[in-house]
JSON list of C-alpha atoms in Angstrom, two decimals:
[
{"chain": "E", "resi": 242, "resn": "MET", "atom": "CA", "xyz": [332.92, 86.98, 48.34]},
{"chain": "E", "resi": 243, "resn": "ILE", "atom": "CA", "xyz": [329.55, 85.32, 48.96]},
{"chain": "E", "resi": 244, "resn": "PRO", "atom": "CA", "xyz": [329.45, 81.77, 50.37]},
{"chain": "E", "resi": 245, "resn": "LEU", "atom": "CA", "xyz": [327.22, 79.37, 48.46]},
{"chain": "E", "resi": 246, "resn": "SER", "atom": "CA", "xyz": [327.83, 76.00, 50.13]},
{"chain": "E", "resi": 247, "resn": "ASP", "atom": "CA", "xyz": [330.42, 74.00, 52.02]},
{"chain": "E", "resi": 248, "resn": "GLU", "atom": "CA", "xyz": [331.92, 70.57, 51.48]},
{"chain": "E", "resi": 249, "resn": "ASN", "atom": "CA", "xyz": [331.44, 69.34, 55.02]},
{"chain": "E", "resi": 250, "resn": "ARG", "atom": "CA", "xyz": [328.98, 66.51, 55.47]},
{"chain": "E", "resi": 251, "resn": "THR", "atom": "CA", "xyz": [326.96, 65.94, 58.62]},
{"chain": "E", "resi": 252, "resn": "ARG", "atom": "CA", "xyz": [326.12, 62.62, 60.22]},
{"chain": "E", "resi": 253, "resn": "ARG", "atom": "CA", "xyz": [322.49, 63.41, 60.97]},
{"chain": "E", "resi": 254, "resn": "THR", "atom": "CA", "xyz": [319.70, 65.72, 59.88]},
{"chain": "E", "resi": 255, "resn": "PRO", "atom": "CA", "xyz": [320.16, 69.22, 61.36]},
{"chain": "E", "resi": 256, "resn": "VAL", "atom": "CA", "xyz": [316.68, 69.42, 62.87]},
{"chain": "E", "resi": 257, "resn": "VAL", "atom": "CA", "xyz": [317.39, 72.45, 65.06]},
{"chain": "E", "resi": 258, "resn": "SER", "atom": "CA", "xyz": [318.92, 74.45, 62.21]},
{"chain": "E", "resi": 259, "resn": "TYR", "atom": "CA", "xyz": [315.89, 73.74, 60.05]},
{"chain": "E", "resi": 260, "resn": "ALA", "atom": "CA", "xyz": [313.57, 74.69, 62.91]},
{"chain": "E", "resi": 261, "resn": "LEU", "atom": "CA", "xyz": [315.43, 77.97, 63.43]},
{"chain": "E", "resi": 262, "resn": "LEU", "atom": "CA", "xyz": [315.26, 78.74, 59.71]},
{"chain": "E", "resi": 263, "resn": "GLY", "atom": "CA", "xyz": [311.53, 78.12, 59.74]},
{"chain": "E", "resi": 264, "resn": "ALA", "atom": "CA", "xyz": [310.94, 80.16, 62.89]},
{"chain": "E", "resi": 265, "resn": "ILE", "atom": "CA", "xyz": [312.88, 83.11, 61.49]},
{"chain": "E", "resi": 266, "resn": "VAL", "atom": "CA", "xyz": [310.89, 83.07, 58.25]},
{"chain": "E", "resi": 267, "resn": "LEU", "atom": "CA", "xyz": [307.55, 82.78, 60.05]},
{"chain": "E", "resi": 268, "resn": "ALA", "atom": "CA", "xyz": [308.47, 85.61, 62.43]},
{"chain": "E", "resi": 269, "resn": "PHE", "atom": "CA", "xyz": [309.39, 87.83, 59.48]},
{"chain": "E", "resi": 270, "resn": "LEU", "atom": "CA", "xyz": [306.12, 87.10, 57.69]},
{"chain": "E", "resi": 271, "resn": "TRP", "atom": "CA", "xyz": [304.25, 88.01, 60.87]},
{"chain": "E", "resi": 272, "resn": "GLN", "atom": "CA", "xyz": [306.38, 91.15, 61.18]},
{"chain": "E", "resi": 273, "resn": "LEU", "atom": "CA", "xyz": [305.33, 92.25, 57.70]},
{"chain": "E", "resi": 274, "resn": "GLN", "atom": "CA", "xyz": [301.71, 92.13, 58.87]},
{"chain": "E", "resi": 275, "resn": "ALA", "atom": "CA", "xyz": [302.38, 93.85, 62.20]},
{"chain": "E", "resi": 276, "resn": "GLY", "atom": "CA", "xyz": [304.45, 96.67, 60.70]},
{"chain": "E", "resi": 277, "resn": "ASN", "atom": "CA", "xyz": [306.90, 98.97, 62.49]},
{"chain": "E", "resi": 278, "resn": "ALA", "atom": "CA", "xyz": [305.11, 98.49, 65.79]},
{"chain": "E", "resi": 279, "resn": "ALA", "atom": "CA", "xyz": [306.64, 95.00, 66.02]},
{"chain": "E", "resi": 280, "resn": "VAL", "atom": "CA", "xyz": [310.14, 96.41, 65.56]},
{"chain": "E", "resi": 281, "resn": "TYR", "atom": "CA", "xyz": [309.79, 98.82, 68.48]},
{"chain": "E", "resi": 282, "resn": "ALA", "atom": "CA", "xyz": [307.86, 96.39, 70.68]},
{"chain": "E", "resi": 283, "resn": "PHE", "atom": "CA", "xyz": [310.10, 93.35, 70.18]},
{"chain": "E", "resi": 284, "resn": "GLY", "atom": "CA", "xyz": [313.38, 94.92, 69.03]},
{"chain": "E", "resi": 285, "resn": "LEU", "atom": "CA", "xyz": [316.16, 95.45, 71.55]},
{"chain": "E", "resi": 286, "resn": "ILE", "atom": "CA", "xyz": [316.41, 99.14, 72.45]},
{"chain": "E", "resi": 287, "resn": "PRO", "atom": "CA", "xyz": [319.61, 99.72, 74.47]},
{"chain": "E", "resi": 288, "resn": "ALA", "atom": "CA", "xyz": [318.26, 102.74, 76.36]},
{"chain": "E", "resi": 289, "resn": "ARG", "atom": "CA", "xyz": [315.20, 100.73, 77.36]},
{"chain": "E", "resi": 290, "resn": "LEU", "atom": "CA", "xyz": [317.26, 97.77, 78.54]},
{"chain": "E", "resi": 291, "resn": "VAL", "atom": "CA", "xyz": [319.92, 99.75, 80.42]},
{"chain": "E", "resi": 292, "resn": "HIS", "atom": "CA", "xyz": [318.22, 102.97, 81.52]},
{"chain": "E", "resi": 293, "resn": "GLY", "atom": "CA", "xyz": [314.58, 101.91, 81.63]},
{"chain": "E", "resi": 294, "resn": "ALA", "atom": "CA", "xyz": [313.45, 104.17, 78.79]},
{"chain": "E", "resi": 295, "resn": "LEU", "atom": "CA", "xyz": [309.71, 103.80, 78.29]},
{"chain": "E", "resi": 296, "resn": "LEU", "atom": "CA", "xyz": [307.79, 102.92, 75.17]},
{"chain": "E", "resi": 297, "resn": "PRO", "atom": "CA", "xyz": [304.31, 104.27, 74.44]},
{"chain": "E", "resi": 298, "resn": "PRO", "atom": "CA", "xyz": [301.80, 102.10, 76.35]},
{"chain": "E", "resi": 299, "resn": "GLN", "atom": "CA", "xyz": [300.43, 100.62, 73.12]},
{"chain": "E", "resi": 300, "resn": "LEU", "atom": "CA", "xyz": [303.89, 99.21, 72.32]},
{"chain": "E", "resi": 301, "resn": "GLU", "atom": "CA", "xyz": [304.59, 97.61, 75.69]},
{"chain": "E", "resi": 302, "resn": "TRP", "atom": "CA", "xyz": [304.14, 94.11, 74.29]},
{"chain": "E", "resi": 303, "resn": "ALA", "atom": "CA", "xyz": [307.10, 92.51, 76.08]},
{"chain": "E", "resi": 304, "resn": "PRO", "atom": "CA", "xyz": [309.42, 93.35, 79.00]},
{"chain": "E", "resi": 305, "resn": "ALA", "atom": "CA", "xyz": [312.78, 94.86, 78.08]},
{"chain": "E", "resi": 306, "resn": "TRP", "atom": "CA", "xyz": [314.78, 91.75, 79.06]},
{"chain": "E", "resi": 307, "resn": "ALA", "atom": "CA", "xyz": [312.67, 89.56, 76.76]},
{"chain": "E", "resi": 308, "resn": "THR", "atom": "CA", "xyz": [313.60, 91.66, 73.72]},
{"chain": "E", "resi": 309, "resn": "VAL", "atom": "CA", "xyz": [317.13, 90.25, 73.97]},
{"chain": "E", "resi": 310, "resn": "PHE", "atom": "CA", "xyz": [315.54, 87.07, 72.59]},
{"chain": "E", "resi": 311, "resn": "THR", "atom": "CA", "xyz": [312.62, 88.34, 70.52]},
{"chain": "E", "resi": 312, "resn": "SER", "atom": "CA", "xyz": [314.88, 90.69, 68.56]},
{"chain": "E", "resi": 313, "resn": "MET", "atom": "CA", "xyz": [316.73, 87.64, 67.16]},
{"chain": "E", "resi": 314, "resn": "PHE", "atom": "CA", "xyz": [313.71, 86.71, 65.06]},
{"chain": "E", "resi": 315, "resn": "LEU", "atom": "CA", "xyz": [312.93, 90.07, 63.43]},
{"chain": "E", "resi": 316, "resn": "HIS", "atom": "CA", "xyz": [314.60, 91.54, 60.34]},
{"chain": "E", "resi": 317, "resn": "GLY", "atom": "CA", "xyz": [314.96, 94.84, 58.56]},
{"chain": "E", "resi": 318, "resn": "GLY", "atom": "CA", "xyz": [313.98, 93.59, 55.10]},
{"chain": "E", "resi": 319, "resn": "TRP", "atom": "CA", "xyz": [314.23, 90.77, 52.59]},
{"chain": "E", "resi": 320, "resn": "MET", "atom": "CA", "xyz": [317.97, 91.25, 51.98]},
{"chain": "E", "resi": 321, "resn": "HIS", "atom": "CA", "xyz": [318.69, 91.22, 55.71]},
{"chain": "E", "resi": 322, "resn": "LEU", "atom": "CA", "xyz": [316.60, 88.09, 56.09]},
{"chain": "E", "resi": 323, "resn": "GLY", "atom": "CA", "xyz": [318.10, 86.34, 53.06]},
{"chain": "E", "resi": 324, "resn": "GLY", "atom": "CA", "xyz": [321.70, 86.94, 54.10]},
{"chain": "E", "resi": 325, "resn": "ASN", "atom": "CA", "xyz": [321.12, 85.53, 57.56]},
{"chain": "E", "resi": 326, "resn": "LEU", "atom": "CA", "xyz": [319.25, 82.49, 56.25]},
{"chain": "E", "resi": 327, "resn": "LEU", "atom": "CA", "xyz": [322.08, 81.78, 53.80]},
{"chain": "E", "resi": 328, "resn": "TYR", "atom": "CA", "xyz": [324.79, 81.79, 56.46]},
{"chain": "E", "resi": 329, "resn": "LEU", "atom": "CA", "xyz": [322.74, 79.72, 58.90]},
{"chain": "E", "resi": 330, "resn": "TRP", "atom": "CA", "xyz": [321.90, 77.23, 56.14]},
{"chain": "E", "resi": 331, "resn": "ILE", "atom": "CA", "xyz": [325.54, 76.75, 55.15]},
{"chain": "E", "resi": 332, "resn": "PHE", "atom": "CA", "xyz": [327.28, 76.74, 58.52]},
{"chain": "E", "resi": 333, "resn": "GLY", "atom": "CA", "xyz": [324.65, 75.86, 61.11]},
{"chain": "E", "resi": 334, "resn": "ASP", "atom": "CA", "xyz": [324.26, 72.15, 60.32]},
{"chain": "E", "resi": 335, "resn": "ASN", "atom": "CA", "xyz": [327.89, 71.27, 61.02]},
{"chain": "E", "resi": 336, "resn": "VAL", "atom": "CA", "xyz": [328.00, 73.18, 64.31]},
{"chain": "E", "resi": 337, "resn": "GLU", "atom": "CA", "xyz": [324.76, 71.49, 65.37]},
{"chain": "E", "resi": 338, "resn": "ASP", "atom": "CA", "xyz": [326.21, 68.13, 64.39]},
{"chain": "E", "resi": 339, "resn": "ALA", "atom": "CA", "xyz": [329.31, 68.76, 66.50]},
{"chain": "E", "resi": 340, "resn": "LEU", "atom": "CA", "xyz": [327.50, 70.06, 69.59]},
{"chain": "E", "resi": 341, "resn": "GLY", "atom": "CA", "xyz": [324.36, 67.96, 69.51]},
{"chain": "E", "resi": 342, "resn": "ARG", "atom": "CA", "xyz": [320.86, 69.34, 69.20]},
{"chain": "E", "resi": 343, "resn": "GLY", "atom": "CA", "xyz": [320.24, 70.35, 72.81]},
{"chain": "E", "resi": 344, "resn": "ARG", "atom": "CA", "xyz": [323.59, 72.04, 73.21]},
{"chain": "E", "resi": 345, "resn": "PHE", "atom": "CA", "xyz": [323.18, 73.78, 69.87]},
{"chain": "E", "resi": 346, "resn": "VAL", "atom": "CA", "xyz": [319.93, 75.41, 71.02]},
{"chain": "E", "resi": 347, "resn": "ALA", "atom": "CA", "xyz": [321.68, 76.73, 74.15]},
{"chain": "E", "resi": 348, "resn": "PHE", "atom": "CA", "xyz": [324.72, 77.77, 72.11]},
{"chain": "E", "resi": 349, "resn": "TYR", "atom": "CA", "xyz": [322.65, 79.68, 69.55]},
{"chain": "E", "resi": 350, "resn": "LEU", "atom": "CA", "xyz": [320.67, 81.60, 72.16]},
{"chain": "E", "resi": 351, "resn": "LEU", "atom": "CA", "xyz": [323.75, 82.39, 74.26]},
{"chain": "E", "resi": 352, "resn": "CYS", "atom": "CA", "xyz": [325.57, 83.74, 71.21]},
{"chain": "E", "resi": 353, "resn": "GLY", "atom": "CA", "xyz": [322.55, 85.93, 70.50]},
{"chain": "E", "resi": 354, "resn": "VAL", "atom": "CA", "xyz": [322.65, 87.19, 74.08]},
{"chain": "E", "resi": 355, "resn": "GLY", "atom": "CA", "xyz": [326.38, 87.89, 73.85]},
{"chain": "E", "resi": 356, "resn": "ALA", "atom": "CA", "xyz": [325.88, 89.80, 70.61]},
{"chain": "E", "resi": 357, "resn": "ALA", "atom": "CA", "xyz": [323.02, 91.83, 72.08]},
{"chain": "E", "resi": 358, "resn": "LEU", "atom": "CA", "xyz": [325.00, 92.76, 75.18]},
{"chain": "E", "resi": 359, "resn": "VAL", "atom": "CA", "xyz": [328.07, 93.89, 73.22]},
{"chain": "E", "resi": 360, "resn": "GLN", "atom": "CA", "xyz": [325.89, 96.03, 70.94]},
{"chain": "E", "resi": 361, "resn": "THR", "atom": "CA", "xyz": [324.08, 97.47, 73.96]},
{"chain": "E", "resi": 362, "resn": "VAL", "atom": "CA", "xyz": [327.30, 98.32, 75.79]},
{"chain": "E", "resi": 363, "resn": "SER", "atom": "CA", "xyz": [328.66, 100.02, 72.67]},
{"chain": "E", "resi": 364, "resn": "GLU", "atom": "CA", "xyz": [325.84, 102.59, 72.81]},
{"chain": "E", "resi": 365, "resn": "THR", "atom": "CA", "xyz": [323.77, 102.36, 75.98]},
{"chain": "E", "resi": 366, "resn": "THR", "atom": "CA", "xyz": [321.68, 105.47, 75.28]},
{"chain": "E", "resi": 367, "resn": "SER", "atom": "CA", "xyz": [320.56, 104.47, 71.79]},
{"chain": "E", "resi": 368, "resn": "LEU", "atom": "CA", "xyz": [316.82, 104.54, 71.10]},
{"chain": "E", "resi": 369, "resn": "ILE", "atom": "CA", "xyz": [317.21, 102.66, 67.82]},
{"chain": "E", "resi": 370, "resn": "PRO", "atom": "CA", "xyz": [315.80, 99.11, 67.95]},
{"chain": "E", "resi": 371, "resn": "MET", "atom": "CA", "xyz": [318.27, 96.33, 67.18]},
{"chain": "E", "resi": 372, "resn": "ILE", "atom": "CA", "xyz": [316.76, 93.41, 65.28]},
{"chain": "E", "resi": 373, "resn": "GLY", "atom": "CA", "xyz": [318.05, 90.40, 63.38]},
{"chain": "E", "resi": 374, "resn": "ALA", "atom": "CA", "xyz": [319.48, 86.93, 63.81]},
{"chain": "E", "resi": 375, "resn": "SER", "atom": "CA", "xyz": [322.89, 88.21, 62.73]},
{"chain": "E", "resi": 376, "resn": "GLY", "atom": "CA", "xyz": [324.39, 88.16, 66.21]},
{"chain": "E", "resi": 377, "resn": "ALA", "atom": "CA", "xyz": [323.45, 84.56, 66.96]},
{"chain": "E", "resi": 378, "resn": "ILE", "atom": "CA", "xyz": [324.47, 83.45, 63.47]},
{"chain": "E", "resi": 379, "resn": "SER", "atom": "CA", "xyz": [327.78, 85.26, 63.88]},
{"chain": "E", "resi": 380, "resn": "GLY", "atom": "CA", "xyz": [328.32, 82.94, 66.84]},
{"chain": "E", "resi": 381, "resn": "VAL", "atom": "CA", "xyz": [327.73, 79.99, 64.51]},
{"chain": "E", "resi": 382, "resn": "LEU", "atom": "CA", "xyz": [330.41, 81.39, 62.20]},
{"chain": "E", "resi": 383, "resn": "GLY", "atom": "CA", "xyz": [332.86, 81.71, 65.08]},
{"chain": "E", "resi": 384, "resn": "ALA", "atom": "CA", "xyz": [332.20, 78.12, 66.11]},
{"chain": "E", "resi": 385, "resn": "TYR", "atom": "CA", "xyz": [332.60, 76.88, 62.55]},
{"chain": "E", "resi": 386, "resn": "LEU", "atom": "CA", "xyz": [335.92, 78.66, 62.24]},
{"chain": "E", "resi": 387, "resn": "ARG", "atom": "CA", "xyz": [337.17, 76.99, 65.41]},
{"chain": "E", "resi": 388, "resn": "LEU", "atom": "CA", "xyz": [335.87, 73.52, 64.56]},
{"chain": "E", "resi": 389, "resn": "PHE", "atom": "CA", "xyz": [336.36, 73.32, 60.78]},
{"chain": "E", "resi": 390, "resn": "PRO", "atom": "CA", "xyz": [338.94, 75.91, 59.69]},
{"chain": "E", "resi": 391, "resn": "HIS", "atom": "CA", "xyz": [340.07, 73.86, 56.70]},
{"chain": "E", "resi": 392, "resn": "ALA", "atom": "CA", "xyz": [336.65, 72.79, 55.38]},
{"chain": "E", "resi": 393, "resn": "ARG", "atom": "CA", "xyz": [336.20, 73.85, 51.77]},
{"chain": "E", "resi": 394, "resn": "VAL", "atom": "CA", "xyz": [333.61, 76.53, 51.09]},
{"chain": "E", "resi": 395, "resn": "ARG", "atom": "CA", "xyz": [332.33, 77.34, 47.62]},
{"chain": "E", "resi": 396, "resn": "VAL", "atom": "CA", "xyz": [332.04, 81.11, 47.21]},
{"chain": "E", "resi": 397, "resn": "LEU", "atom": "CA", "xyz": [330.85, 83.50, 44.54]},
{"chain": "E", "resi": 398, "resn": "VAL", "atom": "CA", "xyz": [333.40, 86.14, 43.60]},
{"chain": "E", "resi": 399, "resn": "PRO", "atom": "CA", "xyz": [332.22, 89.11, 41.47]},
{"chain": "E", "resi": 400, "resn": "LEU", "atom": "CA", "xyz": [334.87, 90.56, 39.16]},
{"chain": "E", "resi": 401, "resn": "PHE", "atom": "CA", "xyz": [333.43, 93.57, 37.39]},
{"chain": "E", "resi": 402, "resn": "ILE", "atom": "CA", "xyz": [330.48, 92.09, 35.45]},
{"chain": "E", "resi": 403, "resn": "VAL", "atom": "CA", "xyz": [331.70, 88.49, 35.59]},
{"chain": "E", "resi": 404, "resn": "PHE", "atom": "CA", "xyz": [330.99, 86.11, 38.47]},
{"chain": "E", "resi": 405, "resn": "TYR", "atom": "CA", "xyz": [333.30, 83.24, 39.39]},
{"chain": "E", "resi": 406, "resn": "THR", "atom": "CA", "xyz": [332.84, 80.40, 41.85]},
{"chain": "E", "resi": 407, "resn": "ILE", "atom": "CA", "xyz": [335.90, 79.13, 43.67]},
{"chain": "E", "resi": 408, "resn": "ARG", "atom": "CA", "xyz": [336.58, 76.85, 46.65]},
{"chain": "E", "resi": 409, "resn": "VAL", "atom": "CA", "xyz": [338.57, 78.22, 49.57]},
{"chain": "E", "resi": 410, "resn": "PRO", "atom": "CA", "xyz": [339.19, 77.12, 53.18]},
{"chain": "E", "resi": 411, "resn": "ALA", "atom": "CA", "xyz": [336.63, 78.23, 55.72]},
{"chain": "E", "resi": 412, "resn": "TRP", "atom": "CA", "xyz": [339.25, 80.25, 57.62]},
{"chain": "E", "resi": 413, "resn": "VAL", "atom": "CA", "xyz": [339.67, 82.50, 54.57]},
{"chain": "E", "resi": 414, "resn": "VAL", "atom": "CA", "xyz": [335.93, 83.18, 54.18]},
{"chain": "E", "resi": 415, "resn": "LEU", "atom": "CA", "xyz": [335.19, 83.63, 57.86]},
{"chain": "E", "resi": 416, "resn": "GLY", "atom": "CA", "xyz": [338.44, 85.44, 58.62]},
{"chain": "E", "resi": 417, "resn": "LEU", "atom": "CA", "xyz": [337.74, 88.02, 55.92]},
{"chain": "E", "resi": 418, "resn": "TRP", "atom": "CA", "xyz": [334.15, 88.33, 57.13]},
{"chain": "E", "resi": 419, "resn": "PHE", "atom": "CA", "xyz": [335.33, 89.09, 60.67]},
{"chain": "E", "resi": 420, "resn": "LEU", "atom": "CA", "xyz": [337.92, 91.60, 59.51]},
{"chain": "E", "resi": 421, "resn": "PHE", "atom": "CA", "xyz": [335.20, 93.39, 57.56]},
{"chain": "E", "resi": 422, "resn": "GLN", "atom": "CA", "xyz": [333.07, 93.62, 60.72]},
{"chain": "E", "resi": 423, "resn": "LEU", "atom": "CA", "xyz": [336.01, 95.09, 62.67]},
{"chain": "E", "resi": 424, "resn": "ALA", "atom": "CA", "xyz": [336.80, 97.62, 59.96]},
{"chain": "E", "resi": 425, "resn": "SER", "atom": "CA", "xyz": [333.15, 98.62, 59.58]},
{"chain": "E", "resi": 426, "resn": "SER", "atom": "CA", "xyz": [332.64, 99.03, 63.33]},
{"chain": "E", "resi": 427, "resn": "ALA", "atom": "CA", "xyz": [335.54, 101.48, 63.46]},
{"chain": "E", "resi": 428, "resn": "MET", "atom": "CA", "xyz": [333.77, 103.76, 60.97]},
{"chain": "E", "resi": 429, "resn": "ILE", "atom": "CA", "xyz": [330.39, 103.95, 62.72]},
{"chain": "E", "resi": 430, "resn": "GLN", "atom": "CA", "xyz": [329.34, 107.34, 64.06]},
{"chain": "E", "resi": 431, "resn": "PRO", "atom": "CA", "xyz": [327.44, 107.39, 67.40]},
{"chain": "E", "resi": 432, "resn": "GLY", "atom": "CA", "xyz": [323.68, 107.34, 66.84]},
{"chain": "E", "resi": 433, "resn": "GLN", "atom": "CA", "xyz": [324.09, 106.53, 63.17]},
{"chain": "E", "resi": 434, "resn": "GLY", "atom": "CA", "xyz": [322.04, 103.34, 63.16]},
{"chain": "E", "resi": 435, "resn": "GLY", "atom": "CA", "xyz": [322.28, 100.88, 60.27]},
{"chain": "E", "resi": 436, "resn": "VAL", "atom": "CA", "xyz": [324.10, 97.57, 60.59]},
{"chain": "E", "resi": 437, "resn": "ALA", "atom": "CA", "xyz": [324.87, 96.41, 64.15]},
{"chain": "E", "resi": 438, "resn": "PHE", "atom": "CA", "xyz": [328.52, 95.55, 63.55]},
{"chain": "E", "resi": 439, "resn": "PHE", "atom": "CA", "xyz": [329.31, 95.34, 67.26]},
{"chain": "E", "resi": 440, "resn": "ALA", "atom": "CA", "xyz": [326.63, 92.67, 67.60]},
{"chain": "E", "resi": 441, "resn": "HIS", "atom": "CA", "xyz": [328.34, 90.69, 64.84]},
{"chain": "E", "resi": 442, "resn": "ILE", "atom": "CA", "xyz": [331.68, 90.98, 66.63]},
{"chain": "E", "resi": 443, "resn": "GLY", "atom": "CA", "xyz": [330.20, 90.07, 70.00]},
{"chain": "E", "resi": 444, "resn": "GLY", "atom": "CA", "xyz": [328.36, 87.09, 68.55]},
{"chain": "E", "resi": 445, "resn": "PHE", "atom": "CA", "xyz": [331.42, 85.82, 66.67]},
{"chain": "E", "resi": 446, "resn": "LEU", "atom": "CA", "xyz": [333.66, 85.99, 69.74]},
{"chain": "E", "resi": 447, "resn": "SER", "atom": "CA", "xyz": [330.94, 84.39, 71.86]},
{"chain": "E", "resi": 448, "resn": "GLY", "atom": "CA", "xyz": [330.80, 81.51, 69.39]},
{"chain": "E", "resi": 449, "resn": "LEU", "atom": "CA", "xyz": [334.56, 81.03, 69.44]},
{"chain": "E", "resi": 450, "resn": "ILE", "atom": "CA", "xyz": [334.52, 80.73, 73.22]},
{"chain": "E", "resi": 451, "resn": "LEU", "atom": "CA", "xyz": [331.22, 78.94, 73.87]},
{"chain": "E", "resi": 452, "resn": "VAL", "atom": "CA", "xyz": [331.72, 76.13, 71.38]},
{"chain": "E", "resi": 453, "resn": "GLY", "atom": "CA", "xyz": [334.72, 74.94, 73.38]},
{"chain": "E", "resi": 454, "resn": "LEU", "atom": "CA", "xyz": [332.79, 75.13, 76.65]},
{"chain": "E", "resi": 455, "resn": "LEU", "atom": "CA", "xyz": [329.69, 73.35, 75.33]},
{"chain": "E", "resi": 456, "resn": "MET", "atom": "CA", "xyz": [331.41, 70.68, 73.26]},
{"chain": "E", "resi": 457, "resn": "PRO", "atom": "CA", "xyz": [330.64, 67.18, 74.58]},
{"chain": "E", "resi": 458, "resn": "ARG", "atom": "CA", "xyz": [333.65, 65.86, 76.52]},
{"chain": "E", "resi": 459, "resn": "ARG", "atom": "CA", "xyz": [334.37, 62.93, 74.21]},
{"chain": "E", "resi": 460, "resn": "LYS", "atom": "CA", "xyz": [334.42, 65.15, 71.12]},
{"chain": "E", "resi": 461, "resn": "ALA", "atom": "CA", "xyz": [336.45, 67.80, 72.92]},
{"chain": "E", "resi": 462, "resn": "ARG", "atom": "CA", "xyz": [339.15, 65.22, 73.69]},
{"chain": "E", "resi": 463, "resn": "LEU", "atom": "CA", "xyz": [339.21, 64.14, 70.05]}
]
């Protein structure tokens, strides 16, 4: 089930969402030029953050704490990038509209921090860099679920070699997505690498909580 669009209009142009989309794309294009060095220099390495593990001097481009933020703008490939852009494009504008632009910036970054910390705690000795906007965008999904559970989302459903598009409530799409993250996290072997499912879970739960705390008072009462 792949989301394609939602039927949930916004009142104003989602400037911050567009800016984030652009920044993520530009960072990835730069990453392609910089190569794997960028991944190790700006990716979040749990053992470096928690235990002070050292990088080779030529890769000490940023302090360990800063990689909590820089890692949000790097990606493991075109598919990784495309999936994150798709989810941010569909769901980010409405969350930004609800929170307001300034609050949405804080919300997005805090969700990314929450995701990074949960992933780090899940394997503090890992030397594998964590990269991707998935954690922060998972927070956007959590917020969308809380704010607009009944908004209609158009999804693509593959059935053997035939593809169908159907419209379902957001709680179905996002609920199934979250259950998949939980199930996948239970099957991860320590040190395996791959998809950071714990970051997705941490970001999603952060979004569920933070959107209520950051919501403007008048909208929260409504």
